[in-house]
Structures are given as structure tokens and as C-alpha cells.
PDB file of C-alpha atoms in Angstrom:
ATOM      1  CA  GLU A   1      20.274  -0.583   2.157  1.00 65.00           C
ATOM      2  CA  ALA A   2      18.667  -3.617   0.597  1.00 79.00           C
ATOM      3  CA  GLY A   3      14.920  -3.360   0.156  1.00 91.00           C
ATOM      4  CA  VAL A   4      12.112  -5.717   1.072  1.00 95.00           C
ATOM      5  CA  ALA A   5      12.535  -8.963  -0.864  1.00 96.00           C
ATOM      6  CA  GLN A   6       9.565 -11.067  -1.972  1.00 96.00           C
ATOM      7  CA  SER A   7       9.229 -14.292  -3.902  1.00 97.00           C
ATOM      8  CA  PRO A   8       7.902 -15.587  -6.147  1.00 97.00           C
ATOM      9  CA  ARG A   9       7.031 -12.535  -8.259  1.00 95.00           C
ATOM     10  CA  TYR A  10       4.343 -14.433 -10.152  1.00 97.00           C
ATOM     11  CA  LYS A  11       2.342 -17.576  -9.428  1.00 98.00           C
ATOM     12  CA  ILE A  12      -0.495 -19.218 -11.325  1.00 98.00           C
ATOM     13  CA  ILE A  13      -2.449 -22.019  -9.641  1.00 97.00           C
ATOM     14  CA  GLU A  14      -5.815 -23.697  -9.955  1.00 97.00           C
ATOM     15  CA  LYS A  15      -8.548 -23.228  -7.378  1.00 96.00           C
ATOM     16  CA  ARG A  16      -8.286 -25.476  -4.322  1.00 97.00           C
ATOM     17  CA  GLN A  17      -4.495 -25.694  -4.695  1.00 97.00           C
ATOM     18  CA  SER A  18      -2.137 -24.187  -2.134  1.00 98.00           C
ATOM     19  CA  VAL A  19       0.483 -21.475  -2.484  1.00 98.00           C
ATOM     20  CA  ALA A  20       3.097 -19.853  -0.263  1.00 98.00           C
ATOM     21  CA  PHE A  21       4.754 -16.453  -0.484  1.00 98.00           C
ATOM     22  CA  TRP A  22       7.973 -15.460   1.216  1.00 98.00           C
ATOM     23  CA  CYS A  23       9.137 -12.074   2.462  1.00 97.00           C
ATOM     24  CA  ASN A  24      12.460 -10.888   3.824  1.00 96.00           C
ATOM     25  CA  PRO A  25      12.143  -7.418   5.391  1.00 96.00           C
ATOM     26  CA  ILE A  26      14.768  -4.725   5.659  1.00 95.00           C
ATOM     27  CA  SER A  27      17.374  -5.687   8.239  1.00 93.00           C
ATOM     28  CA  GLY A  28      16.472  -4.406  11.676  1.00 92.00           C
ATOM     29  CA  HIS A  29      12.833  -3.687  10.873  1.00 93.00           C
ATOM     30  CA  ALA A  30      10.767  -5.041  13.729  1.00 92.00           C
ATOM     31  CA  THR A  31       7.351  -4.642  12.129  1.00 93.00           C
ATOM     32  CA  LEU A  32       6.253  -6.662   9.100  1.00 95.00           C
ATOM     33  CA  TYR A  33       2.981  -6.383   7.183  1.00 96.00           C
ATOM     34  CA  TRP A  34       1.197  -8.427   4.537  1.00 97.00           C
ATOM     35  CA  TYR A  35      -1.266  -6.562   2.345  1.00 97.00           C
ATOM     36  CA  GLN A  36      -3.613  -7.872  -0.351  1.00 97.00           C
ATOM     37  CA  GLN A  37      -4.149  -5.659  -3.404  1.00 95.00           C
ATOM     38  CA  ILE A  38      -6.986  -6.710  -5.675  1.00 95.00           C
ATOM     39  CA  LEU A  39      -6.929  -5.195  -9.158  1.00 90.00           C
ATOM     40  CA  GLY A  40      -8.377  -1.680  -9.127  1.00 87.00           C
ATOM     41  CA  GLN A  41      -8.445  -1.409  -5.342  1.00 89.00           C
ATOM     42  CA  GLY A  42      -6.187  -0.060  -2.629  1.00 92.00           C
ATOM     43  CA  PRO A  43      -4.111  -2.492  -0.568  1.00 95.00           C
ATOM     44  CA  LYS A  44      -5.854  -4.084   2.412  1.00 95.00           C
ATOM     45  CA  LEU A  45      -3.945  -5.213   5.495  1.00 95.00           C
ATOM     46  CA  LEU A  46      -4.063  -8.967   6.089  1.00 97.00           C
ATOM     47  CA  ILE A  47      -1.699  -9.272   9.033  1.00 96.00           C
ATOM     48  CA  GLN A  48       0.811  -7.194  11.006  1.00 94.00           C
ATOM     49  CA  PHE A  49       3.681  -8.651  13.032  1.00 94.00           C
ATOM     50  CA  GLN A  50       5.746  -6.935  15.692  1.00 92.00           C
ATOM     51  CA  ASN A  51       8.914  -9.068  15.879  1.00 90.00           C
ATOM     52  CA  ASN A  52       7.394 -12.576  15.832  1.00 86.00           C
ATOM     53  CA  GLY A  53       4.093 -11.676  17.503  1.00 92.00           C
ATOM     54  CA  VAL A  54       0.831 -10.872  15.724  1.00 94.00           C
ATOM     55  CA  VAL A  55      -0.438  -7.309  16.276  1.00 92.00           C
ATOM     56  CA  ASP A  56      -3.431  -7.292  13.913  1.00 93.00           C
ATOM     57  CA  ASP A  57      -4.922 -10.147  11.899  1.00 95.00           C
ATOM     58  CA  SER A  58      -8.511  -8.980  11.996  1.00 94.00           C
ATOM     59  CA  GLN A  59      -8.916  -9.072   8.196  1.00 94.00           C
ATOM     60  CA  LEU A  60      -7.085 -12.345   7.577  1.00 96.00           C
ATOM     61  CA  PRO A  61      -9.450 -15.094   6.315  1.00 95.00           C
ATOM     62  CA  LYS A  62      -8.203 -17.593   8.851  1.00 95.00           C
ATOM     63  CA  ASP A  63     -10.047 -20.550   7.346  1.00 96.00           C
ATOM     64  CA  ARG A  64      -7.685 -20.487   4.371  1.00 97.00           C
ATOM     65  CA  PHE A  65      -4.890 -17.989   5.040  1.00 98.00           C
ATOM     66  CA  SER A  66      -2.051 -18.401   7.504  1.00 97.00           C
ATOM     67  CA  ALA A  67       1.130 -16.479   8.144  1.00 97.00           C
ATOM     68  CA  GLU A  68       4.141 -16.878  10.355  1.00 96.00           C
ATOM     69  CA  ARG A  69       7.243 -14.930  11.154  1.00 95.00           C
ATOM     70  CA  LEU A  70       9.749 -17.283  12.667  1.00 82.00           C
ATOM     71  CA  LYS A  71      12.581 -15.711  14.666  1.00 85.00           C
ATOM     72  CA  GLY A  72      11.152 -12.257  13.985  1.00 84.00           C
ATOM     73  CA  VAL A  73      12.838 -11.884  10.614  1.00 92.00           C
ATOM     74  CA  ASP A  74      11.418 -13.303   7.392  1.00 95.00           C
ATOM     75  CA  SER A  75       7.814 -14.324   6.959  1.00 97.00           C
ATOM     76  CA  THR A  76       5.666 -16.730   4.948  1.00 97.00           C
ATOM     77  CA  LEU A  77       2.050 -16.228   3.890  1.00 98.00           C
ATOM     78  CA  LYS A  78       0.148 -19.360   2.877  1.00 98.00           C
ATOM     79  CA  ILE A  79      -3.190 -19.847   1.164  1.00 98.00           C
ATOM     80  CA  GLN A  80      -4.815 -23.269   1.325  1.00 97.00           C
ATOM     81  CA  PRO A  81      -7.109 -23.943  -0.467  1.00 96.00           C
ATOM     82  CA  ALA A  82      -7.095 -21.027  -2.906  1.00 97.00           C
ATOM     83  CA  LYS A  83     -10.285 -19.523  -4.318  1.00 97.00           C
ATOM     84  CA  LEU A  84     -10.773 -17.497  -7.500  1.00 97.00           C
ATOM     85  CA  GLU A  85     -11.259 -14.325  -5.444  1.00 96.00           C
ATOM     86  CA  ASP A  86      -7.760 -14.706  -3.979  1.00 97.00           C
ATOM     87  CA  SER A  87      -6.304 -13.512  -7.284  1.00 98.00           C
ATOM     88  CA  ALA A  88      -4.399 -10.394  -6.258  1.00 97.00           C
ATOM     89  CA  VAL A  89      -0.966  -8.950  -5.596  1.00 96.00           C
ATOM     90  CA  TYR A  90       0.352  -9.802  -2.141  1.00 98.00           C
ATOM     91  CA  LEU A  91       2.515  -7.015  -0.812  1.00 97.00           C
ATOM     92  CA  CYS A  92       4.953  -7.325   2.027  1.00 97.00           C
ATOM     93  CA  ALA A  93       6.130  -4.225   3.877  1.00 95.00           C
ATOM     94  CA  SER A  94       8.322  -3.515   6.862  1.00 94.00           C
ATOM     95  CA  SER A  95       9.048  -0.637   9.219  1.00 92.00           C
ATOM     96  CA  LEU A  96      11.401   0.087  12.109  1.00 90.00           C
ATOM     97  CA  GLY A  97       8.447   0.284  14.457  1.00 80.00           C
ATOM     98  CA  GLY A  98       4.689   0.462  14.155  1.00 72.00           C
ATOM     99  CA  ALA A  99       4.641   4.241  13.973  1.00 72.00           C
ATOM    100  CA  ASN A 100       7.248   4.538  11.232  1.00 80.00           C
ATOM    101  CA  VAL A 101       7.006   4.773   7.458  1.00 87.00           C
ATOM    102  CA  LEU A 102       6.431   1.475   5.650  1.00 91.00           C
ATOM    103  CA  THR A 103       8.759   0.245   2.887  1.00 93.00           C
ATOM    104  CA  PHE A 104       7.090  -2.104   0.418  1.00 94.00           C
ATOM    105  CA  GLY A 105       8.432  -4.977  -1.613  1.00 95.00           C
ATOM    106  CA  ALA A 106       7.646  -5.411  -5.316  1.00 93.00           C
ATOM    107  CA  GLY A 107       4.816  -7.835  -4.556  1.00 95.00           C
ATOM    108  CA  SER A 108       3.822 -11.359  -5.533  1.00 97.00           C
ATOM    109  CA  ARG A 109       1.109 -11.578  -8.167  1.00 96.00           C
ATOM    110  CA  LEU A 110      -1.226 -14.557  -7.727  1.00 98.00           C
ATOM    111  CA  THR A 111      -3.608 -15.758 -10.416  1.00 98.00           C
ATOM    112  CA  VAL A 112      -6.112 -18.448  -9.429  1.00 98.00           C
ATOM    113  CA  LEU A 113      -7.758 -20.255 -12.372  1.00 97.00           C
TER     114      LEU A 113
ATOM    115  CA  GLY B   1     -13.521   3.168  11.337  1.00 85.00           C
ATOM    116  CA  ASP B   2     -10.690   5.040   9.680  1.00 90.00           C
ATOM    117  CA  SER B   3     -11.060   5.520   5.930  1.00 93.00           C
ATOM    118  CA  VAL B   4      -9.684   7.402   2.932  1.00 96.00           C
ATOM    119  CA  THR B   5     -11.626   8.615  -0.088  1.00 96.00           C
ATOM    120  CA  GLN B   6      -9.803   9.554  -3.267  1.00 95.00           C
ATOM    121  CA  MET B   7     -10.802  11.272  -6.452  1.00 86.00           C
ATOM    122  CA  GLU B   8     -12.182   8.816  -8.987  1.00 83.00           C
ATOM    123  CA  GLY B   9      -9.916   8.009 -11.869  1.00 85.00           C
ATOM    124  CA  PRO B  10      -8.591   7.582 -14.377  1.00 94.00           C
ATOM    125  CA  VAL B  11      -7.144  11.057 -14.848  1.00 96.00           C
ATOM    126  CA  THR B  12      -5.596  11.971 -18.196  1.00 97.00           C
ATOM    127  CA  LEU B  13      -3.607  15.165 -18.667  1.00 97.00           C
ATOM    128  CA  SER B  14      -1.232  16.668 -21.183  1.00 97.00           C
ATOM    129  CA  GLU B  15       2.412  17.188 -20.323  1.00 97.00           C
ATOM    130  CA  GLU B  16       3.078  20.404 -18.339  1.00 96.00           C
ATOM    131  CA  ALA B  17      -0.520  20.583 -17.108  1.00 97.00           C
ATOM    132  CA  PHE B  18      -1.379  21.290 -13.451  1.00 97.00           C
ATOM    133  CA  LEU B  19      -2.352  18.253 -11.399  1.00 97.00           C
ATOM    134  CA  THR B  20      -4.667  17.935  -8.426  1.00 97.00           C
ATOM    135  CA  ILE B  21      -5.766  14.595  -6.980  1.00 97.00           C
ATOM    136  CA  ASN B  22      -8.257  15.022  -4.161  1.00 97.00           C
ATOM    137  CA  CYS B  23      -8.054  13.010  -0.946  1.00 98.00           C
ATOM    138  CA  THR B  24     -10.240  13.270   2.151  1.00 97.00           C
ATOM    139  CA  TYR B  25     -10.102  11.123   5.248  1.00 96.00           C
ATOM    140  CA  THR B  26     -12.087  10.045   8.283  1.00 95.00           C
ATOM    141  CA  ALA B  27     -10.155   9.214  11.428  1.00 92.00           C
ATOM    142  CA  THR B  28     -10.272   9.479  15.176  1.00 84.00           C
ATOM    143  CA  GLY B  29      -7.336  11.351  16.611  1.00 82.00           C
ATOM    144  CA  TYR B  30      -4.508  12.743  14.541  1.00 87.00           C
ATOM    145  CA  PRO B  31      -3.172  10.299  11.971  1.00 93.00           C
ATOM    146  CA  SER B  32      -0.133  10.719   9.766  1.00 94.00           C
ATOM    147  CA  LEU B  33      -1.026  11.151   6.099  1.00 96.00           C
ATOM    148  CA  PHE B  34       0.811   9.769   3.076  1.00 96.00           C
ATOM    149  CA  TRP B  35       0.851   9.645  -0.679  1.00 97.00           C
ATOM    150  CA  TYR B  36       2.271   6.468  -2.213  1.00 97.00           C
ATOM    151  CA  VAL B  37       2.925   5.969  -5.934  1.00 96.00           C
ATOM    152  CA  GLN B  38       2.926   2.744  -7.918  1.00 93.00           C
ATOM    153  CA  TYR B  39       4.667   2.879 -11.277  1.00 92.00           C
ATOM    154  CA  PRO B  40       3.796   0.194 -13.866  1.00 87.00           C
ATOM    155  CA  GLY B  41       5.216  -3.176 -12.834  1.00 81.00           C
ATOM    156  CA  GLU B  42       6.703  -1.852  -9.599  1.00 85.00           C
ATOM    157  CA  GLY B  43       5.864  -1.881  -5.905  1.00 86.00           C
ATOM    158  CA  LEU B  44       4.454   0.949  -3.826  1.00 92.00           C
ATOM    159  CA  GLN B  45       6.853   3.796  -3.119  1.00 93.00           C
ATOM    160  CA  LEU B  46       6.427   6.548  -0.566  1.00 95.00           C
ATOM    161  CA  LEU B  47       6.021   9.867  -2.395  1.00 97.00           C
ATOM    162  CA  LEU B  48       5.490  12.239   0.531  1.00 97.00           C
ATOM    163  CA  LYS B  49       4.072  12.440   4.021  1.00 96.00           C
ATOM    164  CA  ALA B  50       2.798  14.838   6.693  1.00 96.00           C
ATOM    165  CA  THR B  51       2.529  14.022  10.364  1.00 93.00           C
ATOM    166  CA  LYS B  52       0.535  16.908  11.819  1.00 92.00           C
ATOM    167  CA  ALA B  53      -1.947  19.607  10.874  1.00 93.00           C
ATOM    168  CA  ASP B  54      -0.676  22.302   8.466  1.00 95.00           C
ATOM    169  CA  ASP B  55       2.434  20.266   7.613  1.00 96.00           C
ATOM    170  CA  LYS B  56       3.303  20.274   3.918  1.00 97.00           C
ATOM    171  CA  GLY B  57       4.892  17.194   2.429  1.00 97.00           C
ATOM    172  CA  SER B  58       6.842  17.584  -0.807  1.00 97.00           C
ATOM    173  CA  ASN B  59       8.936  15.451  -3.147  1.00 97.00           C
ATOM    174  CA  LYS B  60       9.769  15.396  -6.870  1.00 95.00           C
ATOM    175  CA  GLY B  61       7.712  18.555  -7.449  1.00 97.00           C
ATOM    176  CA  PHE B  62       4.626  17.093  -5.761  1.00 98.00           C
ATOM    177  CA  GLU B  63       3.092  18.741  -2.693  1.00 98.00           C
ATOM    178  CA  ALA B  64       0.284  18.030  -0.253  1.00 98.00           C
ATOM    179  CA  THR B  65      -0.824  19.954   2.851  1.00 98.00           C
ATOM    180  CA  TYR B  66      -2.423  18.323   5.916  1.00 97.00           C
ATOM    181  CA  ARG B  67      -5.705  20.226   6.383  1.00 96.00           C
ATOM    182  CA  LYS B  68      -7.338  19.210   9.634  1.00 93.00           C
ATOM    183  CA  GLU B  69     -10.277  21.598   9.255  1.00 94.00           C
ATOM    184  CA  THR B  70     -11.315  20.034   5.930  1.00 95.00           C
ATOM    185  CA  THR B  71      -9.852  16.554   6.680  1.00 96.00           C
ATOM    186  CA  SER B  72      -8.044  16.680   3.351  1.00 97.00           C
ATOM    187  CA  PHE B  73      -4.613  15.941   1.890  1.00 98.00           C
ATOM    188  CA  HIS B  74      -4.848  16.840  -1.781  1.00 98.00           C
ATOM    189  CA  LEU B  75      -1.886  16.056  -4.041  1.00 98.00           C
ATOM    190  CA  GLU B  76      -0.685  18.793  -6.419  1.00 98.00           C
ATOM    191  CA  LYS B  77       2.015  19.287  -9.017  1.00 98.00           C
ATOM    192  CA  GLY B  78       2.519  22.395 -11.076  1.00 96.00           C
ATOM    193  CA  SER B  79       3.771  20.801 -14.299  1.00 96.00           C
ATOM    194  CA  VAL B  80       3.409  17.067 -14.878  1.00 97.00           C
ATOM    195  CA  GLN B  81       5.662  14.911 -17.042  1.00 97.00           C
ATOM    196  CA  VAL B  82       5.040  11.699 -18.948  1.00 96.00           C
ATOM    197  CA  SER B  83       7.158   9.916 -16.337  1.00 96.00           C
ATOM    198  CA  ASP B  84       4.568  10.817 -13.664  1.00 97.00           C
ATOM    199  CA  SER B  85       2.124   8.336 -15.183  1.00 97.00           C
ATOM    200  CA  ALA B  86       1.324   5.908 -12.361  1.00 96.00           C
ATOM    201  CA  VAL B  87      -1.299   4.995  -9.783  1.00 95.00           C
ATOM    202  CA  TYR B  88      -1.373   7.288  -6.752  1.00 97.00           C
ATOM    203  CA  PHE B  89      -2.644   6.156  -3.338  1.00 97.00           C
ATOM    204  CA  CYS B  90      -3.572   8.384  -0.434  1.00 97.00           C
ATOM    205  CA  ALA B  91      -3.229   6.712   2.963  1.00 96.00           C
ATOM    206  CA  LEU B  92      -3.486   7.412   6.670  1.00 94.00           C
ATOM    207  CA  LYS B  93      -1.808   5.838   9.687  1.00 91.00           C
ATOM    208  CA  PRO B  94      -2.982   6.450  13.247  1.00 85.00           C
ATOM    209  CA  GLY B  95       0.208   5.962  15.239  1.00 80.00           C
ATOM    210  CA  ALA B  96       1.257   2.336  15.432  1.00 77.00           C
ATOM    211  CA  GLN B  97      -1.964   1.081  13.852  1.00 81.00           C
ATOM    212  CA  LYS B  98      -2.305  -0.149  10.304  1.00 85.00           C
ATOM    213  CA  LEU B  99      -1.817   1.952   7.176  1.00 90.00           C
ATOM    214  CA  VAL B 100      -5.223   2.463   5.529  1.00 93.00           C
ATOM    215  CA  PHE B 101      -5.290   3.158   1.793  1.00 95.00           C
ATOM    216  CA  GLY B 102      -7.696   4.856  -0.558  1.00 95.00           C
ATOM    217  CA  GLN B 103      -8.722   3.068  -3.725  1.00 95.00           C
ATOM    218  CA  GLY B 104      -6.042   4.688  -5.878  1.00 95.00           C
ATOM    219  CA  THR B 105      -6.154   7.128  -8.802  1.00 96.00           C
ATOM    220  CA  ARG B 106      -4.631   6.162 -12.128  1.00 96.00           C
ATOM    221  CA  LEU B 107      -2.861   9.090 -13.807  1.00 97.00           C
ATOM    222  CA  THR B 108      -1.854   9.108 -17.462  1.00 97.00           C
ATOM    223  CA  ILE B 109       0.190  11.948 -18.918  1.00 97.00           C
ATOM    224  CA  ASN B 110       0.207  12.343 -22.694  1.00 96.00           C
ATOM    225  CA  PRO B 111       3.144  14.000 -24.489  1.00 94.00           C
TER     226      PRO B 111
END
């Protein structure tokens, strides 16, 4: 089966600019996750969707980050305006249901200058 | 809250050496436990998992046993190869809740 697709793989922007990342999960996977992985740290959950509803966004900085999952399939994560500390790899993952194993995409590496 | 603590890295070993990477966790209830691996330039891949106490997960020569009494899930391999060089993450998942990761342990295997 096709894996979790993410784009772009790399993005360099200046602080205060905006950026958007796209994720297409494995077909049929109802649950979609966005994680932030800062260099040298473990991934941290930003937001979890079940179909097109939000299950957990407790660690999403809502003043600058937003995410949507239209039609319960693919998802977009946006940062506006970006800060230096947003430099990280943004990982998308999906699972059949919330209790199942997660499959991760390759990630989108963001550098904020 | 739920948390995972991993052995500090980096860890450097010679080929064919025995590997142990320690992982302990704090959680309410009975979470599933995982080891994920991240090879250079690639995304996270599931290495192995265990869903209940005393379960042993295994894959590619790696093993880890779910020890409820010591709240541990240590990763072991009897004879490492250069190709095992990667960052290893221990993680827990309480049911349908989020996957919580440790900070990762970078492993380098020298020929």
C-alpha cells in the first residue's frame, strides 16, 4: 500500500512569513496526526484528527498554527507568522483508528531564518 | 502526565557488539509500548511493539519486553551491524490517546 505522503520535503522561509504543509494519509485511515520534531528531541503531538474532527489540539500554538482536514482525507498544517523556534521537522502520521499503530510520512523540514 | 525516559545518547558501539537502550515510562493504566527507528534522512518507522505486560516485541533481531513491575521496555540486540546506525525512539500509547515519545537515542555502529 502507498505510504503517508507529505510535501514539501524542505522549506526555508524568513521569520514572520507563512508556510503550509500538506499530508495525504494512507487510504482508509481515519485518524491523522501532526507532530513537531525539533532537532535532538522526540516528536511532540500538535494535533490529532478523527475523520475531519479534532480529537486533541492541546499543544497546538493556536495564535500562529492552524490545521484542517477537509472531507476527512488529506490535511494541511499552516504556520502564520513563523518564528525562529518553529524550525523543525513536521511529521504527519495516520492510523486506522486511534488505538492502532501509527504510520509516519517522511516529514517536512522547515528552516526559519 | 504520561512520559517516557530514554537512555542518554549518543551510543557508539563496534560491529557485532551487544546493544541495550534503556527505556522507562510513567503512565496511568496499561499503555501499549513501541520502539520506532529513524534512519538518516528518513521518516520514523515502527521497529517493534508490545501491548500488554510480559509481551515481547521483536523484529530484525531487536527485542524488547514489556515489564510492568519495573515500568520498562528496554531495547536489545545481540549483535549489531553498521546498518543499525540510526536514532531510536521509545514511545507509549494509552489506547486511543496520543503517542508519547522519549527524546531519542542516537546509535552509531563502527565497522
